[in-house]
Amino acid sequence: MAFSQMQKNSAFCFLLCIVIISPQAEAAISCNTVYSKLMPCLSYLMGGSNKSAAPAGCCSGIQSLYTAASTTTDRQGVCSCLKSGAASLGNSIDTSKAATLLSKCGVTVPYKISPDIDCSKVQ
């Protein structure tokens, strides 16, 4: 099943949200760590699940990243990792699921999440 550009953008936004809320201070948390925390979310985001709830492992990873990103540098680093990761996923993400994932996991961020986010402006 092919996904539209909007779906790609939504997937990117989801990953970016996670980056913004997740840790990665000056190389304290690598992109590999960010990706491994979010790995349980991929099957859900790629349409592999018809369930409306996100997998528990996905939410625990999101919450863990959110807690770990305690500084501006952390959040900017996570943002950059997510932006790169989302770009590599292309159209394979269900953007409607991506757009609601953070709230389903009990995480809110004061940023508009989009593929064009300037990670240097993330606080």
CSV table of C-alpha atoms in Angstrom, one decimal:
chain,number,residue,atom,x,y,z
A,1,MET,CA,0.0,0.0,0.0
A,2,ALA,CA,1.5,3.3,-1.0
A,3,PHE,CA,1.5,6.3,1.3
A,4,SER,CA,1.0,9.9,0.3
A,5,GLN,CA,3.5,12.7,0.9
A,6,MET,CA,1.3,13.8,3.8
A,7,GLN,CA,1.6,10.4,5.4
A,8,LYS,CA,5.4,10.7,5.1
A,9,ASN,CA,5.3,14.1,6.7
A,10,SER,CA,3.1,12.9,9.5
A,11,ALA,CA,5.5,10.0,10.2
A,12,PHE,CA,8.4,12.5,10.2
A,13,CYS,CA,6.4,14.7,12.5
A,14,PHE,CA,5.9,11.8,14.9
A,15,LEU,CA,9.6,11.0,14.9
A,16,LEU,CA,10.4,14.6,15.3
A,17,CYS,CA,8.1,14.9,18.3
A,18,ILE,CA,9.9,12.1,19.9
A,19,VAL,CA,13.2,13.7,19.1
A,20,ILE,CA,12.1,17.0,20.6
A,21,ILE,CA,10.9,15.3,23.8
A,22,SER,CA,13.7,12.8,23.9
A,23,PRO,CA,17.2,13.0,25.2
A,24,GLN,CA,20.4,13.4,23.3
A,25,ALA,CA,22.7,16.0,24.8
A,26,GLU,CA,26.0,16.5,23.2
A,27,ALA,CA,26.4,13.0,22.1
A,28,ALA,CA,25.2,11.7,25.5
A,29,ILE,CA,22.5,9.8,23.6
A,30,SER,CA,23.3,8.6,20.2
A,31,CYS,CA,20.8,8.4,17.3
A,32,ASN,CA,21.1,4.6,17.6
A,33,THR,CA,19.8,4.9,21.2
A,34,VAL,CA,16.9,7.1,20.0
A,35,TYR,CA,16.0,4.7,17.2
A,36,SER,CA,16.2,1.7,19.5
A,37,LYS,CA,13.8,3.3,22.0
A,38,LEU,CA,11.4,4.0,19.1
A,39,MET,CA,11.7,0.7,17.4
A,40,PRO,CA,8.6,-0.8,19.1
A,41,CYS,CA,6.6,2.0,17.4
A,42,LEU,CA,7.4,1.1,13.8
A,43,SER,CA,5.0,-1.7,13.2
A,44,TYR,CA,2.2,0.4,14.6
A,45,LEU,CA,3.2,3.4,12.5
A,46,MET,CA,3.7,1.4,9.3
A,47,GLY,CA,0.1,0.2,9.4
A,48,GLY,CA,1.0,-3.3,10.7
A,49,SER,CA,-1.5,-3.0,13.5
A,50,ASN,CA,-5.2,-2.2,13.3
A,51,LYS,CA,-5.4,-1.5,17.0
A,52,SER,CA,-6.1,2.1,18.0
A,53,ALA,CA,-3.8,1.9,21.0
A,54,ALA,CA,0.0,2.2,20.6
A,55,PRO,CA,2.0,-0.8,21.8
A,56,ALA,CA,3.1,-0.6,25.4
A,57,GLY,CA,6.8,-0.9,24.4
A,58,CYS,CA,6.3,2.0,22.1
A,59,CYS,CA,4.9,4.3,24.7
A,60,SER,CA,7.5,3.3,27.3
A,61,GLY,CA,10.2,4.2,24.7
A,62,ILE,CA,8.6,7.6,24.0
A,63,GLN,CA,8.3,8.4,27.7
A,64,SER,CA,11.9,7.3,28.3
A,65,LEU,CA,13.2,9.6,25.6
A,66,TYR,CA,11.0,12.4,26.9
A,67,THR,CA,12.4,12.1,30.4
A,68,ALA,CA,15.9,11.8,29.2
A,69,ALA,CA,15.9,14.9,27.1
A,70,SER,CA,16.4,17.3,30.0
A,71,THR,CA,18.3,20.1,28.3
A,72,THR,CA,17.9,22.1,25.1
A,73,THR,CA,21.0,20.4,23.6
A,74,ASP,CA,19.4,17.0,24.4
A,75,ARG,CA,16.1,17.9,22.7
A,76,GLN,CA,17.9,19.5,19.7
A,77,GLY,CA,20.0,16.3,19.3
A,78,VAL,CA,17.0,14.0,19.5
A,79,CYS,CA,15.2,16.3,17.0
A,80,SER,CA,18.1,15.9,14.5
A,81,CYS,CA,18.1,12.1,14.9
A,82,LEU,CA,14.4,11.9,14.4
A,83,LYS,CA,14.5,14.2,11.4
A,84,SER,CA,17.1,12.0,9.8
A,85,GLY,CA,15.3,8.8,10.7
A,86,ALA,CA,12.0,10.0,9.4
A,87,ALA,CA,13.6,11.0,6.1
A,88,SER,CA,14.9,7.5,5.6
A,89,LEU,CA,11.5,6.0,6.2
A,90,GLY,CA,9.9,7.8,3.3
A,91,ASN,CA,6.2,7.0,2.6
A,92,SER,CA,6.0,4.0,4.8
A,93,ILE,CA,4.5,5.7,7.8
A,94,ASP,CA,0.8,6.0,8.5
A,95,THR,CA,0.7,9.7,9.2
A,96,SER,CA,-2.7,9.7,11.0
A,97,LYS,CA,-1.2,7.3,13.5
A,98,ALA,CA,2.0,9.3,13.8
A,99,ALA,CA,0.1,12.5,14.4
A,100,THR,CA,-1.7,11.1,17.5
A,101,LEU,CA,1.0,8.8,18.9
A,102,LEU,CA,2.5,11.2,21.5
A,103,SER,CA,-0.9,12.0,23.0
A,104,LYS,CA,-1.8,8.3,23.0
A,105,CYS,CA,1.4,7.7,25.0
A,106,GLY,CA,0.6,10.6,27.5
A,107,VAL,CA,3.3,13.0,26.2
A,108,THR,CA,2.7,16.6,25.1
A,109,VAL,CA,5.2,19.0,23.6
A,110,PRO,CA,4.9,22.8,23.1
A,111,TYR,CA,6.0,22.6,19.5
A,112,LYS,CA,4.4,22.3,16.2
A,113,ILE,CA,5.8,19.1,14.8
A,114,SER,CA,6.5,19.1,11.1
A,115,PRO,CA,9.1,17.8,8.7
A,116,ASP,CA,10.5,21.3,8.2
A,117,ILE,CA,11.1,22.0,11.9
A,118,ASP,CA,14.3,23.8,12.5
A,119,CYS,CA,15.9,21.7,15.3
A,120,SER,CA,18.2,24.6,16.3
A,121,LYS,CA,15.1,26.4,17.5
A,122,VAL,CA,13.9,23.6,19.7
A,123,GLN,CA,14.1,24.6,23.4
